[in-house]
Amino acid sequence: MEERQLAAIDRLLEAVEKPARYIGGEINTAIKPRVKETAAFAFCFPDSYEVAMSHLGMKLLYYIINREPDMLCERVIMPWVDMADGLRREGVPLFSLETRTALRDFDIVGFTLQYEMSFTNILEMLDLGGVPPLSSRRAEEDPIVLVGGPCAFNPEPIAPFIDCFLLGDGETAVVEMTRLIKSMRLAGRPRREILEALCGIEGCYVPSLYEAQYREDGRLSAFRPLSAAAPATVRKRLEPDLDALPYPDEIPVPYTEIVHDRVALEVMRGCTRGCRFCQAGILYRPVRERSPENLLRLAEKLIAATGYEEMSLSSLSTGDYGHLVELVSGLMERFVKSRVSLSLPSMRVDSDVKEALSQVSEVRKSGLTLAPEAATQRLRDVINKGITEQDISRSVSDAFENGWSSVKLYFMNSLPTETDVDLQAFGDICRLIIDRFRQTPREKRGKGLSISLSSSTFVPKPFTPFQWDAQDDMDTIRRKHALLRETLRIKGVSFSWNDAELSRMEACVSRGDRRLAQVILRAWQLGCRMDGWREHFRYDLWMQAFEECGLDPDFYASRERDRDELMPWDFIDCGVTKAYLWRERERALRGETTPDCRGGCEGCGLKRFPGACALA
Amino acid sequence: MKMFVVYSVTGRLRYIGHLDLMRAMQRALRRSGLPVRYSQGYNPHILLSLAAPLPVGMEGLREVMEVPFEGSVSESEFVARLNAALPPLIRCLGARAVDDSHPAPMALLGAAVYRVEPQESAGQLFEALPAMLSRDSLPALKKSKRGMVEVDLRPLIYNAFVRDGSLKALLALAEAGTCKPELFMKALSEQAGLEAPAPFRCVREALYTASFAPLEEA
Ligand code: SF4
């Protein structure tokens, strides 16, 4: 970067709201020397510093790339709007935190996508960083733009912006991709050839090598590769053995406060409970556990290298981890002296586990969190959420007896088959909890029960049994919110809900096709960015973008699909078959549950991946 | 025992806030494995206390904090192990073991020396300095909990002079009264007849007691 621009950065840091977001220099960050042969990877996170630095996947890949002798990885994070505007005004390109290198000066620009509504931030970051947002406009010397993370599983709405997607686990794939790209760039191979070569790496999808065709009514009619190098079906990348993968033994420690400011230990990947609304539960199958020995070793190293005072166990359902007792007691033993507290999500566990965990609550007291998702047993059966009223009753009674007095409840509204009866039942659950509190002896329970209940509007997601379903239209969502407000006028209960308009946009984007990219591009041009932040979400501009592009949001959000409709993501094999998802949908509509497949294989399709499913 | 620790915060790290710096120190002390003392309770933390918050954007060259410890550790070992754990832009410059009954640095603090570099109109400002210092009183508006209040800055400015193209100012920094560099520069800008306060860069060079002894030696 030029002297003038570096001076401008300093001026901006004097003026912006939280300058510590942009300074880098955190402990355990890497500044590696850059030579021509080094593959320079910009790891990009399309949300604020506080969110980015809370994300485990970013720290994982940052570590993995930097440990390769021929690679370097630096972080580039979406600047807050004040900084973004400042950079534009001063003519300073978006830069890496480590060395203040412009985004365009990296070989590879790799985004991780955790949330659909961060798509406009990708465009904003590319543009600020001097990389053309449309891949078709990129010149030979421009970086190759990669994307991974759960949202990559419906790549189509951002297909024109991305050179190559990685579907599935990133640990070994990212190194293979980086090495391949760098060696071909050094050899002066053209972009198109590099992209074709990437198709040979399992999990890679190069959108420019495919074409989509549509019927007159807007539904997809055909989707096919345009090049012999591109496979018709892209299989997700799957790492069967987590213990064989590298895991960071040191992670950056931010100065400024972030959302999850602690060591997160990923104990396992995947979940077999089979909640039917949950996309992660399908995408991360099968369940793979890390060994307790490995985890204890990592935990010790991470605490020593970071000085963190808190550690959490992370996974989709930590209570299901097979060696939980061994792990927790091992951690407690090690950390009592160094005063590290262990935080665990609220979870359902057996009594011997509870015994071991009781020590944990001594270290850290917090409120109880429950996610029944739906308030009637009927609807919980539809979504296959295996939680009963007795479970709720028992959990809260236990918590109250231990002196807790705050309960957080997570629900969803607008689930398939939902009626007003299901919504009115939110109140019944609250009353049940209040009852349990009153029945707890005064000397045991805490003072003043508080229940905070939040309800998010259901967003149907690809690769779930509800991928065919319509989201409620806006009027219905609004009516339901009003009904819930009415129902939940109960003393001691506070109710919050998600913005209906944001939920509708999420529904559009998460099941969007390639045409939707025009809308995203237009919305960004109109000024949309940081859409996930209430104060920056501009529904009116999104609507204008739809209008100008001649597309109908209802087509994406509130339309029920036929069984045989070709979905924009059907070319991806995520391990679980479409036939299984449909069977699950039919069961859902009949109110039939599907048991956890640890008790017996349910035939989801993962067996087709050799050696993948230890349970099958 | 407790350690009086002298440290610097420089470069880009001038942009971290007071609480950020506290956290960074806590974590560095944890990483160092030094025998520091913790608080009781559910979330035990190291009982360190910094003499004065360093404003965001300001470097500090000789800041002071106290860190209670148990067992035996020599001053030089303390410095070496803490430095090994600190990020490069925070440096530990010295440590001195004192009794637990020794007053805290915050209680001993009386003044600070700042190096102030005006970014505009430096000549005019430098010329106006003697006139400002010769005045008996310098009324200024200062933010307080009860809104804006008028204070007299003059007794809070102990000394100020120009050296090597920048201003050095010894200003009060204490419970009883504080003159922030912004107020000092605002008054000086007014004295120089500038329409708006001149923008400036500022470094806190050292902390002193009320009797102008270096704080770390008090
Ligand atoms: S293959 Fe069978 S055991 Fe494995 S995840 Fe699928 S349903 Fe469960």
Coordinates of N, CA, C and O in Angstrom, one line a residue, chain A residues 213-310:
Chain A
Q213 N -31.2 -23.7 -17.0 CA -32.3 -23.3 -17.9 C -33.6 -23.3 -17.1 O -33.8 -24.1 -16.2
Y214 N -34.5 -22.4 -17.5 CA -35.7 -22.2 -16.8 C -36.9 -22.4 -17.6 O -36.9 -22.2 -18.8
R215 N -38.0 -22.9 -17.0 CA -39.3 -22.9 -17.7 C -39.9 -21.5 -17.7 O -39.4 -20.6 -17.1
E216 N -41.0 -21.4 -18.5 CA -41.6 -20.1 -18.6 C -42.1 -19.6 -17.2 O -42.1 -18.4 -16.9
D217 N -42.5 -20.5 -16.4 CA -43.1 -20.1 -15.1 C -42.0 -19.8 -14.0 O -42.2 -19.5 -12.9
G218 N -40.7 -19.9 -14.5 CA -39.6 -19.6 -13.6 C -38.9 -20.8 -12.9 O -37.9 -20.6 -12.4
R219 N -39.6 -21.9 -13.0 CA -38.9 -23.1 -12.4 C -37.8 -23.6 -13.2 O -37.7 -23.4 -14.4
L220 N -36.8 -24.2 -12.5 CA -35.6 -24.7 -13.2 C -36.0 -25.8 -14.1 O -36.7 -26.7 -13.7
S221 N -35.5 -25.9 -15.3 CA -35.8 -27.0 -16.2 C -34.6 -27.9 -16.4 O -34.8 -29.1 -16.6
A222 N -33.4 -27.3 -16.4 CA -32.3 -28.1 -16.6 C -31.1 -27.4 -16.0 O -31.0 -26.2 -15.9
F223 N -30.1 -28.3 -15.6 CA -28.9 -27.7 -15.0 C -27.8 -28.7 -15.4 O -27.8 -29.9 -15.1
R224 N -26.8 -28.2 -16.2 CA -25.8 -29.1 -16.7 C -24.4 -28.5 -16.8 O -24.3 -27.3 -17.0
P225 N -23.4 -29.3 -16.8 CA -22.0 -28.8 -17.0 C -21.8 -28.4 -18.4 O -22.4 -29.0 -19.3
L226 N -20.9 -27.4 -18.6 CA -20.6 -27.0 -19.9 C -19.2 -27.5 -20.3 O -18.8 -27.2 -21.5
S227 N -18.5 -28.1 -19.4 CA -17.2 -28.5 -19.7 C -17.0 -30.0 -19.3 O -17.6 -30.4 -18.3
A228 N -16.2 -30.7 -20.0 CA -16.0 -32.1 -19.7 C -15.3 -32.2 -18.3 O -15.4 -33.3 -17.7
A229 N -14.6 -31.2 -17.9 CA -13.9 -31.2 -16.6 C -14.9 -31.2 -15.4 O -14.6 -31.6 -14.3
A230 N -16.1 -30.7 -15.7 CA -17.0 -30.4 -14.6 C -17.9 -31.6 -14.4 O -18.6 -32.0 -15.3
P231 N -18.0 -32.2 -13.2 CA -18.8 -33.3 -12.9 C -20.3 -32.9 -12.9 O -20.6 -31.8 -12.4
A232 N -21.2 -33.8 -13.3 CA -22.6 -33.5 -13.3 C -23.1 -33.4 -11.9 O -24.0 -32.6 -11.6
T233 N -22.6 -34.2 -11.0 CA -23.0 -34.2 -9.6 C -21.7 -33.8 -8.8 O -20.7 -34.4 -9.0
V234 N -21.8 -32.9 -7.9 CA -20.7 -32.5 -7.1 C -20.9 -33.1 -5.7 O -21.9 -32.8 -5.0
R235 N -20.0 -33.9 -5.3 CA -20.1 -34.6 -4.0 C -19.4 -33.8 -2.9 O -18.3 -33.2 -3.2
K236 N -20.0 -33.7 -1.8 CA -19.4 -32.9 -0.7 C -18.1 -33.6 -0.2 O -18.0 -34.8 -0.3
R237 N -17.3 -32.7 0.3 CA -16.0 -33.2 0.8 C -16.3 -33.7 2.2 O -17.0 -33.0 3.0
L238 N -15.8 -34.9 2.6 CA -16.1 -35.4 3.9 C -14.8 -35.9 4.5 O -14.1 -36.7 3.9
E239 N -14.5 -35.4 5.7 CA -13.4 -35.9 6.5 C -13.9 -36.9 7.5 O -14.5 -36.5 8.5
P240 N -13.6 -38.2 7.3 CA -14.2 -39.2 8.2 C -13.6 -39.2 9.6 O -14.2 -39.6 10.6
D241 N -12.3 -38.8 9.7 CA -11.7 -39.0 11.0 C -11.2 -37.6 11.5 O -10.1 -37.1 11.1
L242 N -11.9 -37.0 12.5 CA -11.5 -35.7 13.0 C -10.1 -35.7 13.7 O -9.4 -34.7 13.7
D243 N -9.8 -36.8 14.4 CA -8.6 -36.9 15.1 C -7.4 -36.8 14.1 O -6.3 -36.5 14.6
A244 N -7.6 -37.2 12.9 CA -6.5 -37.2 11.9 C -6.3 -35.8 11.4 O -5.3 -35.5 10.7
L245 N -7.2 -34.9 11.6 CA -7.1 -33.5 11.1 C -6.3 -32.6 12.0 O -6.4 -32.8 13.2
P246 N -5.6 -31.6 11.4 CA -5.0 -30.6 12.3 C -6.0 -29.8 13.0 O -7.1 -29.5 12.4
Y247 N -5.7 -29.4 14.2 CA -6.6 -28.5 15.0 C -5.7 -27.5 15.7 O -4.6 -27.9 16.2
P248 N -6.1 -26.2 15.6 CA -5.2 -25.2 16.2 C -4.8 -25.5 17.6 O -5.7 -25.8 18.4
D249 N -3.6 -25.3 18.0 CA -3.2 -25.4 19.4 C -2.9 -24.0 19.9 O -2.5 -23.7 21.1
E250 N -3.2 -23.0 19.0 CA -3.1 -21.6 19.4 C -4.1 -20.8 18.5 O -4.2 -21.1 17.4
I251 N -4.8 -19.9 19.1 CA -5.8 -19.1 18.3 C -5.6 -17.7 18.7 O -5.2 -17.3 19.8
P252 N -5.9 -16.8 17.7 CA -5.8 -15.3 18.0 C -6.7 -14.9 19.2 O -7.8 -15.5 19.3
V253 N -6.2 -14.0 20.0 CA -7.0 -13.5 21.1 C -7.2 -12.0 20.8 O -6.3 -11.2 20.9
P254 N -8.5 -11.7 20.5 CA -8.8 -10.3 20.2 C -8.6 -9.4 21.4 O -8.7 -9.8 22.5
Y255 N -8.4 -8.1 21.1 CA -8.3 -7.1 22.2 C -9.7 -6.6 22.6 O -10.1 -6.6 23.7
T256 N -10.5 -6.3 21.5 CA -11.8 -5.8 21.7 C -12.7 -6.9 22.0 O -12.5 -8.1 21.7
E257 N -13.8 -6.6 22.8 CA -14.7 -7.7 23.2 C -15.5 -8.2 22.0 O -16.0 -7.5 21.1
I258 N -15.6 -9.6 21.9 CA -16.3 -10.2 20.7 C -17.5 -11.0 21.3 O -17.7 -11.0 22.5
V259 N -18.2 -11.6 20.4 CA -19.4 -12.3 20.8 C -19.1 -13.5 21.7 O -19.6 -13.6 22.8
H260 N -18.3 -14.4 21.1 CA -17.9 -15.6 21.9 C -16.4 -15.4 22.3 O -15.5 -15.9 21.5
D261 N -16.1 -14.9 23.4 CA -14.7 -14.6 23.7 C -14.1 -15.7 24.6 O -14.0 -15.5 25.8
R262 N -13.8 -16.8 24.0 CA -13.4 -17.9 24.8 C -12.8 -19.0 23.8 O -12.9 -18.8 22.6
V263 N -12.2 -20.0 24.4 CA -11.7 -21.1 23.6 C -12.9 -22.0 23.3 O -13.6 -22.4 24.2
A264 N -13.1 -22.3 22.0 CA -14.1 -23.2 21.7 C -13.5 -24.5 21.2 O -12.6 -24.5 20.4
L265 N -13.9 -25.6 21.8 CA -13.3 -26.9 21.5 C -14.4 -27.7 20.7 O -15.5 -28.0 21.3
E266 N -14.1 -28.0 19.5 CA -15.1 -28.7 18.7 C -15.0 -30.2 19.1 O -14.1 -30.9 18.7
V267 N -16.0 -30.7 19.8 CA -15.9 -32.1 20.3 C -16.3 -33.1 19.3 O -15.8 -34.2 19.2
M268 N -17.3 -32.7 18.4 CA -17.7 -33.6 17.4 C -18.4 -32.8 16.3 O -18.7 -31.6 16.4
R269 N -18.5 -33.4 15.1 CA -19.2 -32.8 14.0 C -20.4 -33.6 13.6 O -20.3 -34.9 13.7
G270 N -21.5 -33.0 13.3 CA -22.7 -33.8 12.8 C -23.6 -34.0 14.0 O -23.3 -33.8 15.2
C271 N -24.8 -34.5 13.7 CA -25.9 -34.7 14.6 C -26.8 -35.7 14.0 O -27.1 -35.6 12.8
T272 N -27.3 -36.6 14.8 CA -28.2 -37.7 14.3 C -29.6 -37.6 14.8 O -30.4 -38.5 14.6
R273 N -29.9 -36.5 15.5 CA -31.2 -36.4 16.1 C -32.3 -36.2 15.0 O -33.5 -36.6 15.2
G274 N -32.0 -35.6 13.9 CA -32.9 -35.5 12.8 C -34.0 -34.5 12.9 O -35.1 -34.8 12.4
C275 N -33.8 -33.4 13.5 CA -34.8 -32.3 13.5 C -35.0 -31.9 12.1 O -34.1 -31.7 11.4
R276 N -36.3 -31.8 11.7 CA -36.6 -31.7 10.3 C -36.4 -30.3 9.7 O -36.4 -30.1 8.5
F277 N -36.3 -29.3 10.6 CA -36.1 -27.9 10.1 C -34.6 -27.6 10.0 O -34.2 -26.6 9.4
C278 N -33.7 -28.5 10.5 CA -32.3 -28.2 10.7 C -31.5 -28.6 9.5 O -31.3 -29.7 9.2
Q279 N -30.9 -27.6 8.9 CA -30.0 -27.8 7.8 C -28.7 -28.3 8.2 O -28.1 -29.3 7.6
A280 N -28.1 -27.8 9.2 CA -26.8 -28.2 9.7 C -26.8 -29.7 10.0 O -25.9 -30.4 9.8
G281 N -27.9 -30.1 10.6 CA -28.0 -31.6 11.0 C -27.9 -32.5 9.8 O -27.4 -33.6 10.0
I282 N -28.3 -32.0 8.7 CA -28.1 -32.9 7.5 C -26.7 -32.7 6.9 O -26.0 -33.6 6.6
L283 N -26.4 -31.4 6.7 CA -25.1 -31.1 6.0 C -23.9 -31.7 6.7 O -22.9 -32.0 6.0
Y284 N -23.9 -31.7 8.0 CA -22.7 -32.1 8.7 C -22.7 -33.6 9.1 O -21.8 -34.1 9.8
R285 N -23.7 -34.4 8.5 CA -23.6 -35.8 8.8 C -22.4 -36.4 8.1 O -21.9 -35.9 7.1
P286 N -21.9 -37.6 8.5 CA -22.3 -38.3 9.7 C -21.7 -37.7 11.0 O -20.9 -36.8 10.9
V287 N -22.1 -38.3 12.1 CA -21.5 -37.8 13.4 C -20.1 -38.4 13.5 O -19.8 -39.5 13.2
R288 N -19.2 -37.4 13.8 CA -17.8 -37.8 13.9 C -17.3 -37.2 15.2 O -17.4 -36.0 15.4
E289 N -16.7 -38.0 16.1 CA -16.3 -37.5 17.4 C -14.7 -37.4 17.4 O -14.0 -38.2 16.8
R290 N -14.3 -36.4 18.2 CA -12.9 -36.4 18.5 C -12.6 -37.2 19.8 O -13.5 -37.2 20.6
S291 N -11.5 -37.8 19.9 CA -11.2 -38.6 21.1 C -11.0 -37.7 22.3 O -10.4 -36.6 22.1
P292 N -11.4 -38.1 23.5 CA -11.2 -37.3 24.7 C -9.7 -37.0 24.9 O -9.3 -35.9 25.3
E293 N -8.8 -38.0 24.6 CA -7.4 -37.7 24.8 C -6.9 -36.6 24.0 O -6.2 -35.7 24.4
N294 N -7.3 -36.6 22.7 CA -7.0 -35.5 21.8 C -7.5 -34.2 22.3 O -6.8 -33.2 22.3
L295 N -8.7 -34.2 22.7 CA -9.4 -32.9 23.2 C -8.7 -32.4 24.4 O -8.5 -31.2 24.5
L296 N -8.4 -33.3 25.3 CA -7.7 -32.8 26.6 C -6.4 -32.2 26.3 O -6.0 -31.2 26.8
R297 N -5.7 -32.8 25.4 CA -4.3 -32.3 25.0 C -4.5 -30.9 24.3 O -3.8 -30.0 24.7
L298 N -5.4 -30.8 23.4 CA -5.7 -29.5 22.7 C -6.1 -28.5 23.7 O -5.7 -27.3 23.7
A299 N -7.0 -28.9 24.6 CA -7.5 -27.9 25.6 C -6.4 -27.3 26.4 O -6.3 -26.1 26.6
E300 N -5.5 -28.1 26.9 CA -4.4 -27.6 27.7 C -3.5 -26.7 26.9 O -3.1 -25.6 27.4
K301 N -3.2 -27.1 25.7 CA -2.3 -26.2 24.8 C -3.0 -24.9 24.5 O -2.4 -23.8 24.6
L302 N -4.3 -24.9 24.2 CA -5.0 -23.7 23.9 C -5.1 -22.7 25.0 O -4.9 -21.5 24.9
I303 N -5.3 -23.3 26.2 CA -5.4 -22.4 27.4 C -4.0 -21.8 27.6 O -3.9 -20.6 27.9
A304 N -3.0 -22.6 27.5 CA -1.7 -22.1 27.8 C -1.3 -21.0 26.7 O -0.6 -20.0 27.0
A305 N -1.7 -21.2 25.5 CA -1.3 -20.3 24.4 C -2.1 -19.0 24.4 O -1.7 -18.0 23.8
T306 N -3.3 -19.0 24.9 CA -4.2 -17.9 24.8 C -4.4 -17.1 26.1 O -4.6 -15.9 26.1
G307 N -4.3 -17.8 27.2 CA -4.6 -17.1 28.5 C -6.1 -16.9 28.7 O -6.5 -16.2 29.6
Y308 N -6.9 -17.5 27.9 CA -8.4 -17.4 28.0 C -8.8 -18.0 29.4 O -8.2 -18.9 29.9
E309 N -9.9 -17.3 29.9 CA -10.4 -17.7 31.2 C -11.6 -18.6 31.1 O -12.2 -19.0 32.1
E310 N -12.0 -18.9 29.9 CA -13.2 -19.7 29.7 C -13.1 -20.6 28.4 O -12.4 -20.2 27.5

